Each structure stands twice: as C-alpha cells, then as structure tokens.
Short mmCIF file of C-alpha atoms and ligand atoms in Angstrom, two decimals:
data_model
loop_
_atom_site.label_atom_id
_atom_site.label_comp_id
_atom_site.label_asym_id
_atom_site.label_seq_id
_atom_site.Cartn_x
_atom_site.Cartn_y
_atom_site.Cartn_z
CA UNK K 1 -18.81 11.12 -5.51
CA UNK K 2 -15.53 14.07 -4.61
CA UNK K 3 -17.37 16.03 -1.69
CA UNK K 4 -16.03 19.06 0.25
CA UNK K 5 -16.20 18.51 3.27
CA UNK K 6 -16.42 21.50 6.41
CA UNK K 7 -14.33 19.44 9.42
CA UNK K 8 -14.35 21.93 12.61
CA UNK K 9 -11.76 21.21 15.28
CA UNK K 10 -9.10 20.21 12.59
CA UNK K 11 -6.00 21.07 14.49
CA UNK K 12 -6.71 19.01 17.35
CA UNK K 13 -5.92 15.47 17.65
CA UNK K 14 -8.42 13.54 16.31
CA UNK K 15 -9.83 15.57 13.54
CA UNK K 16 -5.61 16.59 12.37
CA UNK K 17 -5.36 12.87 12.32
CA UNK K 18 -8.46 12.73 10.10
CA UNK K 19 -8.10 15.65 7.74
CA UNK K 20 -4.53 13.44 6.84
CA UNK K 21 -6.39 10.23 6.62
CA UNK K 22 -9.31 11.30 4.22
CA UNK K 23 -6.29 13.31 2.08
CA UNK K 24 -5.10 10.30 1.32
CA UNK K 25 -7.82 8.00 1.26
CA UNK K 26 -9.99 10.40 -0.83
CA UNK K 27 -7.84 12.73 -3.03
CA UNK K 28 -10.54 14.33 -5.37
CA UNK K 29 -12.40 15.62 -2.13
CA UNK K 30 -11.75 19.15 -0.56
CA UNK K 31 -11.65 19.99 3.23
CA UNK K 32 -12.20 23.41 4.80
CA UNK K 33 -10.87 23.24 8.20
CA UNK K 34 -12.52 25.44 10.97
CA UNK K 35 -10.45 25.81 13.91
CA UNK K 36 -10.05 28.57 16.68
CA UNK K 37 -7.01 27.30 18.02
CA UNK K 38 -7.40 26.87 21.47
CA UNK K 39 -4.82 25.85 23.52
CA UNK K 40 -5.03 21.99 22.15
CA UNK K 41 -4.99 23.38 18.49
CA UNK K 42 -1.87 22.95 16.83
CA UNK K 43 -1.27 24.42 13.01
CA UNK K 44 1.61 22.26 13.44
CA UNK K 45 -0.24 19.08 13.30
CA UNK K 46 -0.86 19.66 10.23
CA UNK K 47 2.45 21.32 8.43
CA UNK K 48 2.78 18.34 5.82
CA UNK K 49 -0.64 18.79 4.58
CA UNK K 50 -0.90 23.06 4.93
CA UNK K 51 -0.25 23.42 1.22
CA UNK K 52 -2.27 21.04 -0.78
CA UNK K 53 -4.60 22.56 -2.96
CA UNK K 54 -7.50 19.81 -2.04
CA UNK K 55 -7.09 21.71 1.84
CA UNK K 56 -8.13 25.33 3.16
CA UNK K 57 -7.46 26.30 6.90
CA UNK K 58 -9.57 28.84 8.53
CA UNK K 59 -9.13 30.45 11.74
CA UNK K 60 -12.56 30.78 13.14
CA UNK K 61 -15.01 29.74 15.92
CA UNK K 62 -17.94 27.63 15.41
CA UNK K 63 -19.72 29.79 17.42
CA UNK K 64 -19.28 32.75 14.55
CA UNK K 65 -23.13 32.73 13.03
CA UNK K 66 -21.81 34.38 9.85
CA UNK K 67 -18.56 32.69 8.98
CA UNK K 68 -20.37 29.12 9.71
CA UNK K 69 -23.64 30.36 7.04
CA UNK K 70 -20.63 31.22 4.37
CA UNK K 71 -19.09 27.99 5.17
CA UNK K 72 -21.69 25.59 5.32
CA UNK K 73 -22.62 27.22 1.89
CA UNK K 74 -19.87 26.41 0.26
CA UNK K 75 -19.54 22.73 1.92
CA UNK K 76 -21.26 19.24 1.31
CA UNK K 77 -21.55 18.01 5.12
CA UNK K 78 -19.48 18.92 8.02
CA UNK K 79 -17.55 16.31 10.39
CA UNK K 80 -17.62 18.04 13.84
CA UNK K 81 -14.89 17.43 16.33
CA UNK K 82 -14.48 21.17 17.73
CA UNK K 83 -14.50 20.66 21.68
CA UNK K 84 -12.94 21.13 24.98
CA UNK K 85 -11.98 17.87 25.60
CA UNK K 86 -10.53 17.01 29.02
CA UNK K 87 -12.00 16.12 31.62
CA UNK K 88 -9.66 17.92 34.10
CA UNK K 89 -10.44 20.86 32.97
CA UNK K 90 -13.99 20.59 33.10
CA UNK K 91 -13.74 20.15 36.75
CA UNK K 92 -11.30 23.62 37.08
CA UNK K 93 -13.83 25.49 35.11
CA UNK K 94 -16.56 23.99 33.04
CA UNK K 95 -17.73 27.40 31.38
CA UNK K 96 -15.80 26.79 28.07
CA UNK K 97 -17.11 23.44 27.78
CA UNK K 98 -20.98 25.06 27.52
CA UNK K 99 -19.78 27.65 25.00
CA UNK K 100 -18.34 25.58 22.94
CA UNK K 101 -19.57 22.50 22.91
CA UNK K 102 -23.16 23.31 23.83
CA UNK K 103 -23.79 26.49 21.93
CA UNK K 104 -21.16 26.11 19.59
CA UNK K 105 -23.30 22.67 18.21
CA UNK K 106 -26.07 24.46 18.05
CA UNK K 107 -24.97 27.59 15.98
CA UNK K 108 -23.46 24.80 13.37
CA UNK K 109 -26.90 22.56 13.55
CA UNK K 110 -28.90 26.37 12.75
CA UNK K 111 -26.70 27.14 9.95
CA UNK K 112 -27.01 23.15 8.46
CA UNK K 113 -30.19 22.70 9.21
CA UNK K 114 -31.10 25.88 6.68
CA UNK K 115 -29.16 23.80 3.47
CA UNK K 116 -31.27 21.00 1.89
CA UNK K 117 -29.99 17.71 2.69
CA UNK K 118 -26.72 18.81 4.56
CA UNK K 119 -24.85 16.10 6.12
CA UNK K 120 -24.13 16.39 9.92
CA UNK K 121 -21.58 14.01 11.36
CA UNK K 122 -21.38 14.70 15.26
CA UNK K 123 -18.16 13.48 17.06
CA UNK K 124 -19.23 12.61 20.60
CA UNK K 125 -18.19 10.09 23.34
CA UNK K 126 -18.55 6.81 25.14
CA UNK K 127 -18.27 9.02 28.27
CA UNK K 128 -22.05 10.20 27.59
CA UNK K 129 -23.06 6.62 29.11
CA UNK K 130 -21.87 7.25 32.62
CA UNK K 131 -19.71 4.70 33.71
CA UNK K 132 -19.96 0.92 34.65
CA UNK K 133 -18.63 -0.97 37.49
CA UNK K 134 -15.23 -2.77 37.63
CA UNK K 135 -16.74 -6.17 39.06
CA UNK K 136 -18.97 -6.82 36.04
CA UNK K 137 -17.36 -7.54 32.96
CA UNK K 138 -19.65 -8.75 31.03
CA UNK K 139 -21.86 -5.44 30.85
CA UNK K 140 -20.74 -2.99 27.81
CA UNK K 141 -22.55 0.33 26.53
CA UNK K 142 -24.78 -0.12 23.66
CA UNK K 143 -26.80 2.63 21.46
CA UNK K 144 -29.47 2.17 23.78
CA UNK K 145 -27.65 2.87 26.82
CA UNK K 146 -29.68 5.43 28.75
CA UNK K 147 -27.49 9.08 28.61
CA UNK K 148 -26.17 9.38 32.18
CA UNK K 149 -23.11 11.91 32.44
CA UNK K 150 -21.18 12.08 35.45
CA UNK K 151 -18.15 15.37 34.43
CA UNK K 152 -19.20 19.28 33.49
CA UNK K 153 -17.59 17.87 29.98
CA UNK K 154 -19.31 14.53 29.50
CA UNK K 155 -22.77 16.29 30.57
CA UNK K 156 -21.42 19.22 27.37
CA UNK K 157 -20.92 16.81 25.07
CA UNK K 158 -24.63 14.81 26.20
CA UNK K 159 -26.23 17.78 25.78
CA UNK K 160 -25.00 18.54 22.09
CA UNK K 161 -25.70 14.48 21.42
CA UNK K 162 -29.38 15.40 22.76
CA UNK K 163 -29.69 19.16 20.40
CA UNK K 164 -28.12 17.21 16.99
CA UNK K 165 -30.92 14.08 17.46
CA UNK K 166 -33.45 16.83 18.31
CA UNK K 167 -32.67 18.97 14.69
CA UNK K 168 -33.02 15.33 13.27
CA UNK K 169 -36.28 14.88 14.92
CA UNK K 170 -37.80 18.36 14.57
CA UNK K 171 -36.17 19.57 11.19
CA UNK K 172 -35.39 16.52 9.62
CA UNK K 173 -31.37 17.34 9.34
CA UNK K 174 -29.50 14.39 7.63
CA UNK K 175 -27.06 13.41 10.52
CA UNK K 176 -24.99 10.65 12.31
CA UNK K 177 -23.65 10.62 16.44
CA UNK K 178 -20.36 8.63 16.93
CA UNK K 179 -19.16 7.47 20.38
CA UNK K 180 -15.65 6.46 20.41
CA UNK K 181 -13.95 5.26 23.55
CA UNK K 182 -10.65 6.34 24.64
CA UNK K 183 -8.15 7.27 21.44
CA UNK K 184 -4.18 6.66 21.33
CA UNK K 185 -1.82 8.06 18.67
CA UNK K 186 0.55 11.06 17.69
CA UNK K 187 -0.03 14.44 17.77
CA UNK K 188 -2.46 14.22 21.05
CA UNK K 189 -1.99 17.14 23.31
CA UNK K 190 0.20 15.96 26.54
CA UNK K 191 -2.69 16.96 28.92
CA UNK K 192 -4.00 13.17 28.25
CA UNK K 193 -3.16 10.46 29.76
CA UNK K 194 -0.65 8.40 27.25
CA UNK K 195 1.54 11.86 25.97
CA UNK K 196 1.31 13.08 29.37
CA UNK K 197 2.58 10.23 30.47
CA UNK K 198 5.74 9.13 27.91
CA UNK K 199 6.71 12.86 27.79
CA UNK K 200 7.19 12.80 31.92
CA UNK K 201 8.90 9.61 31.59
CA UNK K 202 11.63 11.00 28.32
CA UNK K 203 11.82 13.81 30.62
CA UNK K 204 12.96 11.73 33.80
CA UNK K 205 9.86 12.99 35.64
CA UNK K 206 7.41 11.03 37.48
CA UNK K 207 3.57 10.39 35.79
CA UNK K 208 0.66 11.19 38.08
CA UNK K 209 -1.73 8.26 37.98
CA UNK K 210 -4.78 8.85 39.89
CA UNK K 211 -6.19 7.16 42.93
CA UNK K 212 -4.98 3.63 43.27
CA UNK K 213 -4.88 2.98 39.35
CA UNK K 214 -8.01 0.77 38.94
CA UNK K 215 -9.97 2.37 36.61
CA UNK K 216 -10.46 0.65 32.76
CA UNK K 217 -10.59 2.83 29.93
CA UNK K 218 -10.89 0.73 26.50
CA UNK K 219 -8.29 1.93 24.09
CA UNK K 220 -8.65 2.53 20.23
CA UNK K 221 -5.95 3.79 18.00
CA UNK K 222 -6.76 7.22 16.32
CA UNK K 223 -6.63 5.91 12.69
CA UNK K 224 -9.03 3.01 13.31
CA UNK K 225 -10.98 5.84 14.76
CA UNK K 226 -10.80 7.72 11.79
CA UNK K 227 -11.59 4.91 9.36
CA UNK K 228 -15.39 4.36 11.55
CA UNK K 229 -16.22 8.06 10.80
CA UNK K 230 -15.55 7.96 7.00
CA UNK K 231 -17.65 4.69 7.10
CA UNK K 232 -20.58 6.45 8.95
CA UNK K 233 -19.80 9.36 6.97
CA UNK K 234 -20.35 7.20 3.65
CA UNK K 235 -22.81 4.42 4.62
CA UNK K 236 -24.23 5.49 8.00
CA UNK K 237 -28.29 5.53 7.87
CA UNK K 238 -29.13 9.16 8.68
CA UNK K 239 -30.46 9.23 12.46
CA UNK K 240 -28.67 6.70 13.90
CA UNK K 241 -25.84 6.63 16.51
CA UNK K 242 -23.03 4.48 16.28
CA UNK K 243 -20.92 3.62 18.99
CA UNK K 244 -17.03 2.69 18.41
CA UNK K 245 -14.55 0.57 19.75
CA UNK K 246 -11.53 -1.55 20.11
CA UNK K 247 -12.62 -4.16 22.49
CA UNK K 248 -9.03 -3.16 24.23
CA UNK K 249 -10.12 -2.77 28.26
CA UNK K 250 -6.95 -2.06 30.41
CA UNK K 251 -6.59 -0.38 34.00
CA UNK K 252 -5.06 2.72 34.47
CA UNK K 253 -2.38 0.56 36.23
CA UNK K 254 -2.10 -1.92 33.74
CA UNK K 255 -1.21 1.27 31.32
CA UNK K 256 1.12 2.24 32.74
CA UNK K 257 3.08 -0.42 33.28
CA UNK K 258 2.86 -1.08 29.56
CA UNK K 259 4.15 2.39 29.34
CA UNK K 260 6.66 1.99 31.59
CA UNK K 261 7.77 -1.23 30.17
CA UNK K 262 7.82 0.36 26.74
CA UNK K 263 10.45 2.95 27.91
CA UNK K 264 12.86 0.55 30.00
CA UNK K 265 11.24 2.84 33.31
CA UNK K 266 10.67 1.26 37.00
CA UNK K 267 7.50 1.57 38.78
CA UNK K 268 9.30 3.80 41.04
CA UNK K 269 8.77 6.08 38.08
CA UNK K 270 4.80 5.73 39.59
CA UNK K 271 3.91 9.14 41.39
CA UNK K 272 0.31 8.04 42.74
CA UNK K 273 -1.98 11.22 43.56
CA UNK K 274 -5.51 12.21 44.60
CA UNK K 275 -7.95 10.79 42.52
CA UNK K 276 -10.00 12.88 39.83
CA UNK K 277 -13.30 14.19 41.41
CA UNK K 278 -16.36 12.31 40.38
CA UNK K 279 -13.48 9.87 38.18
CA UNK K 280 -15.50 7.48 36.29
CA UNK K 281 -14.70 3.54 36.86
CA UNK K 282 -15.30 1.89 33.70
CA UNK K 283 -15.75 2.80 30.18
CA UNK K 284 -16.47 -0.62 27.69
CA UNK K 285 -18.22 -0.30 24.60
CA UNK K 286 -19.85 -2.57 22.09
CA UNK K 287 -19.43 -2.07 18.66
CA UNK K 288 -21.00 -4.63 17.12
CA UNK K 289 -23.53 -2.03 15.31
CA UNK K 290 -21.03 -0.28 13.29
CA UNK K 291 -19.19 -3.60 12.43
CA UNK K 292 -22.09 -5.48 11.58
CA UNK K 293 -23.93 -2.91 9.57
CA UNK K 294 -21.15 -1.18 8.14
CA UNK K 295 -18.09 -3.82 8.00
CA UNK K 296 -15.61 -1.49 9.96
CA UNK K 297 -13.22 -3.45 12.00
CA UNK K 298 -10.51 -1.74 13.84
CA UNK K 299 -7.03 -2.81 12.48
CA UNK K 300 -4.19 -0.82 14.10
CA UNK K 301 -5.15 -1.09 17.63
CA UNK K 302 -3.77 -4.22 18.66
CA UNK K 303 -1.45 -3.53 21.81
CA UNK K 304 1.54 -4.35 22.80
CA UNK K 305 2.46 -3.15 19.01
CA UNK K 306 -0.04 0.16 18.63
CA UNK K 307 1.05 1.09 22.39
CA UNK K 308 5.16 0.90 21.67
CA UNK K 309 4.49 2.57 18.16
CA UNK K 310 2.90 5.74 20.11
CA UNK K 311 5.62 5.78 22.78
CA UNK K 312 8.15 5.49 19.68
CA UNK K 313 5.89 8.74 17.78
CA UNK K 314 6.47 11.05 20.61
CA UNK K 315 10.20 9.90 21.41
CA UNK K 316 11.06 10.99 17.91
CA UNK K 317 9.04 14.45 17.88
CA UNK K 318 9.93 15.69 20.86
CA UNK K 319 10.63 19.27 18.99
CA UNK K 320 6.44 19.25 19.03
CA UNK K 321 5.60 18.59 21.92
CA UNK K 322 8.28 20.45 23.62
CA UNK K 323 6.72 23.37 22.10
CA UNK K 324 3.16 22.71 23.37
CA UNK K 325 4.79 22.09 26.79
CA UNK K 326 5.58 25.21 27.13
CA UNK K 327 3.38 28.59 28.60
CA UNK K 328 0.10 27.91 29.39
CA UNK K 329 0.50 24.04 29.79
CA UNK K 330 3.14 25.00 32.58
CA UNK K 331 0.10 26.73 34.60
CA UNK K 332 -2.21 24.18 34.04
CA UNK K 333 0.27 21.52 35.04
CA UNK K 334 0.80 23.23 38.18
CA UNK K 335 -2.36 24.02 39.13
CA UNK K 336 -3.74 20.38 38.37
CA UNK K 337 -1.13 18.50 39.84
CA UNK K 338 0.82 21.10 42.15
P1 LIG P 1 -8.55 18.27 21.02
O1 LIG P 1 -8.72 19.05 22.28
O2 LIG P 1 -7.24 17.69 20.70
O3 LIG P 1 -8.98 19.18 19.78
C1 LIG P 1 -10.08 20.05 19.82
C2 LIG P 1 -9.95 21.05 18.66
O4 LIG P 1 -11.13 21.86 18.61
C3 LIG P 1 -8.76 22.01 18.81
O5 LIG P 1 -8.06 22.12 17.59
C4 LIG P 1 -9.42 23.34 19.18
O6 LIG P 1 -8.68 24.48 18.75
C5 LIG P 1 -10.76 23.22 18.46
N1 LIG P 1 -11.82 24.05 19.07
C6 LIG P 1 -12.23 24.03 20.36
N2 LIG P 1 -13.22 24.95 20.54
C7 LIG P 1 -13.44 25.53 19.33
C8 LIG P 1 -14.33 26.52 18.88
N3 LIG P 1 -15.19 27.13 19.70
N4 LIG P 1 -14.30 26.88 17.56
C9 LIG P 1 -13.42 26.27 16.71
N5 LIG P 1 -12.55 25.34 17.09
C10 LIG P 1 -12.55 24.97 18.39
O7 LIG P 1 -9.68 17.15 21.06
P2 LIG P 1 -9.69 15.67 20.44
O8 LIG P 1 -9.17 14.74 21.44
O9 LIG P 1 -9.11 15.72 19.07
O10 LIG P 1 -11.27 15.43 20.35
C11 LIG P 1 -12.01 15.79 19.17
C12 LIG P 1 -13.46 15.41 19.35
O11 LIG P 1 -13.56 13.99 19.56
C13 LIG P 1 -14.14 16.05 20.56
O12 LIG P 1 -15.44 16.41 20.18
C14 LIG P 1 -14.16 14.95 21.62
O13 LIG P 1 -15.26 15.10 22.48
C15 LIG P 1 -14.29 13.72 20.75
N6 LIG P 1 -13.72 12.47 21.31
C16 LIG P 1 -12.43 12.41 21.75
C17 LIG P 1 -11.88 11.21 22.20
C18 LIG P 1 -10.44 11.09 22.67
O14 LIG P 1 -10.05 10.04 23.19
N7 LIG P 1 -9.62 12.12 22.49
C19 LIG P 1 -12.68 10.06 22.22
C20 LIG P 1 -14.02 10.14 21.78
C21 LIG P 1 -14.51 11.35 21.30
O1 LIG P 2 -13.68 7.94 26.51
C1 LIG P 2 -13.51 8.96 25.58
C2 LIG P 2 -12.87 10.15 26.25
O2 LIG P 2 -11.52 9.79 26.52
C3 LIG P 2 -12.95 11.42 25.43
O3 LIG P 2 -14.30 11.81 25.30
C4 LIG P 2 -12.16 12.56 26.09
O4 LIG P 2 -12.14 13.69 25.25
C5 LIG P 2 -10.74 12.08 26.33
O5 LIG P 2 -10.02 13.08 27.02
C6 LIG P 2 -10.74 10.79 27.14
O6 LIG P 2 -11.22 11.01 28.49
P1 LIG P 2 -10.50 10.36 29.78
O7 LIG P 2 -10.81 11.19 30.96
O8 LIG P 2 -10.76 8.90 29.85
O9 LIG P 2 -8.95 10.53 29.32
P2 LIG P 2 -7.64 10.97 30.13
O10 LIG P 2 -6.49 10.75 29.21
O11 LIG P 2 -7.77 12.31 30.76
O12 LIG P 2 -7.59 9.89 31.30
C7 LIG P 2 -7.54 8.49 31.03
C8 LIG P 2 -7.47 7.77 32.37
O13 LIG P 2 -6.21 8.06 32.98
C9 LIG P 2 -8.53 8.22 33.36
O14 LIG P 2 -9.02 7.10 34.08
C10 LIG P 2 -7.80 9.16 34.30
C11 LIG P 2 -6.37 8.64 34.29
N1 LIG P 2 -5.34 9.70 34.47
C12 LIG P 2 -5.38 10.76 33.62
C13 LIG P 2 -4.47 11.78 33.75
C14 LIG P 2 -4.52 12.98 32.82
C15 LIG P 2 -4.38 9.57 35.46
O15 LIG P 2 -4.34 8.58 36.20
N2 LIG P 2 -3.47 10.59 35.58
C16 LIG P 2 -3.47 11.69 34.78
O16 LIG P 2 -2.61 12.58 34.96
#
C-alpha cells in the first residue's frame, strides 16, 4: 500500500541515506522531510533527490507544536531520526541533546498520538545498554537488556526510548524502537569516527584515536541499516523493540589500521590522545530478533570491502566534505582536540 511517510532528521546521515533508499525501493510512496538543519544537516546530502515530485523538504524543528499537528495530518507514520548525535558533544554541553531529543520526542509522540492508528518508528541506539566488558566475548545486548546509559546523549536518547514505549503503554500509539550499533557510509558528518578519520588522513593530518585504542564498536553499513527500518517499518509487531546489527566487532585500533591500510598511511599517521570521559568499552549486539522474525540480514557490511568502499566515497567527494569542514567544525575541532 503507497504511504507518505513524515521522516524528521532527513538531512543527516542516516535518515539522507534512507529518504534515497525508500525513493528507490518504494517509488509510489511520498516523503515529507522535517529537518532544522543543525550543524550535521546537510541539504546537500540530498541534491540528487531535491526535485522529485514523490519528495517535499521542510525546514522546521520537531519541537514546533503546530508545524508537527499540520504534518502529522497530512502523513501516514513518521520514521524519526532527528537528534544530536555525538557523543563528544554531549560531554561539552549536553543541553541540546534534552531539547531535542527529549522534548523534541515528545512534542512528535503528542501530535501522533492524537491521529488514529499513526505509525511511530523511533530511531534509537545500542548505546542505551551501557556498555560491556572487553574480556567477555561471549555476552551481547539483547531487547531485554536492562537500559543503563553511561553519556548526557545515550541517557537523551534512553529517555525518549522510555516516553515512545510509555505513549504505547498509556495511549495505545502504534510504534516500533530500533537500536542500531555503530553505522559506516557516505555522507556522515566528519565529527565521527571513520570521516573524521579518512578526511585527516587525505589531508596529511594525523587522526586522534582515544586512549590506548581498545575499545570495540560493532560496525554496520548505513544501507543495511536502512533496509532493518523499512522491514520494522512494514512487518514490525507494534510495541516491540528491535535491536540491529552486523555481527562486525573491531577495536578502535584495529580500525584504524584498516583505515590506514586502506589509504597506503603508516601508523605514524596514529596521534593517540586523552581518552573520552566516561568512554564506553564495548558495544555488541544480537540481532537475532529482527532476523528471525522479520528475515532481514545485513548484506553490504562485510569488511575489508564495505570499509575500502567508504574510504573510496569520501576520497572522491571531497568538494562535500570540504564544505562541512569549514566554520563551525573548525571551533569544535579545536576545542575537542586542541
Ligand atoms: P546526524 O547528526 O547526522 O543527523 C541528525 C539530523 O537531525 C540532522 O539533519 C539535524 O539537522 C536534524 N535535527 C537535529 N535536531 C533537530 C530538531 N530539533 N528538529 C529537526 N531536525 C533536527 O545523525 P545520524 O548519525 O544520521 O543519526 C540519526 C539517528 O540515528 C539519531 O537519532 C541517532 O541517535 C540514531 N543512531 C545513529 C547511529 C550512528 O552510528 N550514526 C547508530 C544508531 C542510531
Ligand atoms: O553505537 C551507536 C552510536 O554510534 C550512535 O548512537 C551515535 O550517534 C554514533 O555517534 C556512534 O557513537 P560512538 O561514540 O560509538 O561513535 P564515534 O564515531 O564518535 O566513536 C567511535 C569510536 O571511536 C569510539 O570508541 C570513540 C573512538 N574515537 C572517536 C573519535 C571521534 C576516537 O578514538 N577518536 C575520535 O576522534
């Protein structure tokens, strides 16, 4: 059945990536994308796709009671991806990360909750888990890990995970929670770890790696990523969380070697700093839920291919992300690294 869909956070990396992915995958459906444009939003991710008729762009925040009513009037279900995302800059100055992502949630859950049968699809994160240790491999998050967040942005995003279940529970809203683990692909803003990274290195400059490089992250290309939300989207049983994953565990220093490797780069390339406050060890998820119950199976994530395709994306668009380095990034850069 076509459905129009309401995505918020559209510009950003994941949910530009996923606006392209469900043009193609599902051309009779419409998408109104509701983005601010923070800092991490980018118009420009989403230049090949600006004049379709199937796509509308509005520049809004989710936290705008009366623009979100119109919107979620006009709309089927929304997909909601509109965060602050980084860590880092939860630690510098968490504020933003309440407004948004707390109160933000919950302006979009009032105005849902008030259409019959409006479908809610919450983007959240493996980070809402906590973290696990590095000598035990053999534990992973499930859906019934306990919530246990350890950064101002993982405890943001735990609390809107905690609100959406609660409008499930109280008002009966017809909703899913995803929690992906770490995502790799183009057009993700070179704060992270991977851009940031492969943009130092094309720019001869050293890459920051925190503390002595030990900590796992598990690593799941964007697309894949976008594929598990269209599946939860279509056959995901409302109230339940799914968690989402590559199975693809590597330490911080393992990353970067593969990085380095990629882009014919010596460790000397290695500038090791002081470790992230509070830096969570391990993230690991399963995802035997969503694959079992809803066939998804990630794909494109295989490394070293997915890993050298990345390093390849930004090498050849360096015009965008020269642009986004550029301004504010240059403050933040200094500030956070010195
Ligand atoms: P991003 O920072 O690249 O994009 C966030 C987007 O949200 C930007 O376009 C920004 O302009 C918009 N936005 C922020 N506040 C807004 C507001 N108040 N109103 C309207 N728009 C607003 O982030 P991302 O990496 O694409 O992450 C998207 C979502 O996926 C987030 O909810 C994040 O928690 C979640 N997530 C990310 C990852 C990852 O590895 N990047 C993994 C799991 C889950
Ligand atoms: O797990 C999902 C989460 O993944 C998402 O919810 C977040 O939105 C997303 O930002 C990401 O969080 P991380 O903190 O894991 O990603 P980041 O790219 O910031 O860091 C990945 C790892 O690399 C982490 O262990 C810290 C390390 N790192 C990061 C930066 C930016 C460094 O060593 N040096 C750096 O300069």
């Amino acid at each position: 059945m076509s459905q129009h869909l309401l995505v918020t956070g559209g510009c950003g990396f994941i949910g530009s990536n996923f606006i392209r992915f469900v043009l193609e995958q599902r051309p009779d459906w419409q998408i109104t994308n509701l983005d601010s444009l923070t800092y991490s939003g980018n118009g420009e991710n989403l230049a090949d796709v600006a004049d379709l008729d199937q796509y509308h762009f509005v520049h809004g925040d989710i936290r705008d009671d009366e623009l979100v009513k119109q919107l979620i009037e006009k709309t089927d279900a929304i997909i909601h991806f509109a965060a602050e995302s980084h860590v880092d800059r939860s630690i510098l100055d968490s504020k933003p990360f309440i407004e948004s992502n707390v109160l933000g949630t919950q302006v979009l859950l009032d105005a849902a909750r008030r259409k019959e049968d409006y479908r809610f699809i919450h983007i959240s994160t493996d980070e809402v888990y906590g973290d696990l240790p590095l000598d035990r491999p053999d534990l992973l998050f499930t859906e019934d890990s306990p919530i246990c967040t350890h950064s101002p942005y993982s405890a943001s995003k735990a609390a809107s995970d905690l609100l959406v279940g609660a409008y499930h529970h109280t008002f009966g809203l017809n909703m899913n929670i995803t929690r992906c683990s770490n995502n790799f692909g183009p057009y993700q803003f070179p704060e992270k770890v991977i851009p940031l990274f492969v943009t130092n290195l094309i720019e001869n400059e050293k890459v920051p790696l925190y503390g002595d490089g030990s900590n796992i992250r598990d690593w799941l290309h964007v697309i894949d990523h976008c594929e598990a939300i269209l599946a939860v989207f279509e056959k995901g049983t409302s109230g339940e969380v799914y968690n989402i994953s590559g199975n693809n565990e590597r330490s911080n220093l393992e990353l970067t070697g593969a990085i380095l490797d990629a882009m014919g780069k010596g460790k000397d390339m290695i500038r090791p700093v002081e470790d992230r406050l509070g830096h969570d060890r391990r993230y690991a998820i399963d995802a035997s839920k969503i694959k079992t119950q809803l066939g998804w199976e990630p794909t494109r994530s295989a490394w070293p291919q997915a890993l050298e395709q990345t390093v390849q994306w930004y090498i050849t668009h360096a015009t965008w992300w020269q642009r986004v380095k550029t301004g504010e990034y240059r403050t933040y850069y200094q500030k956070q690294y010195g």
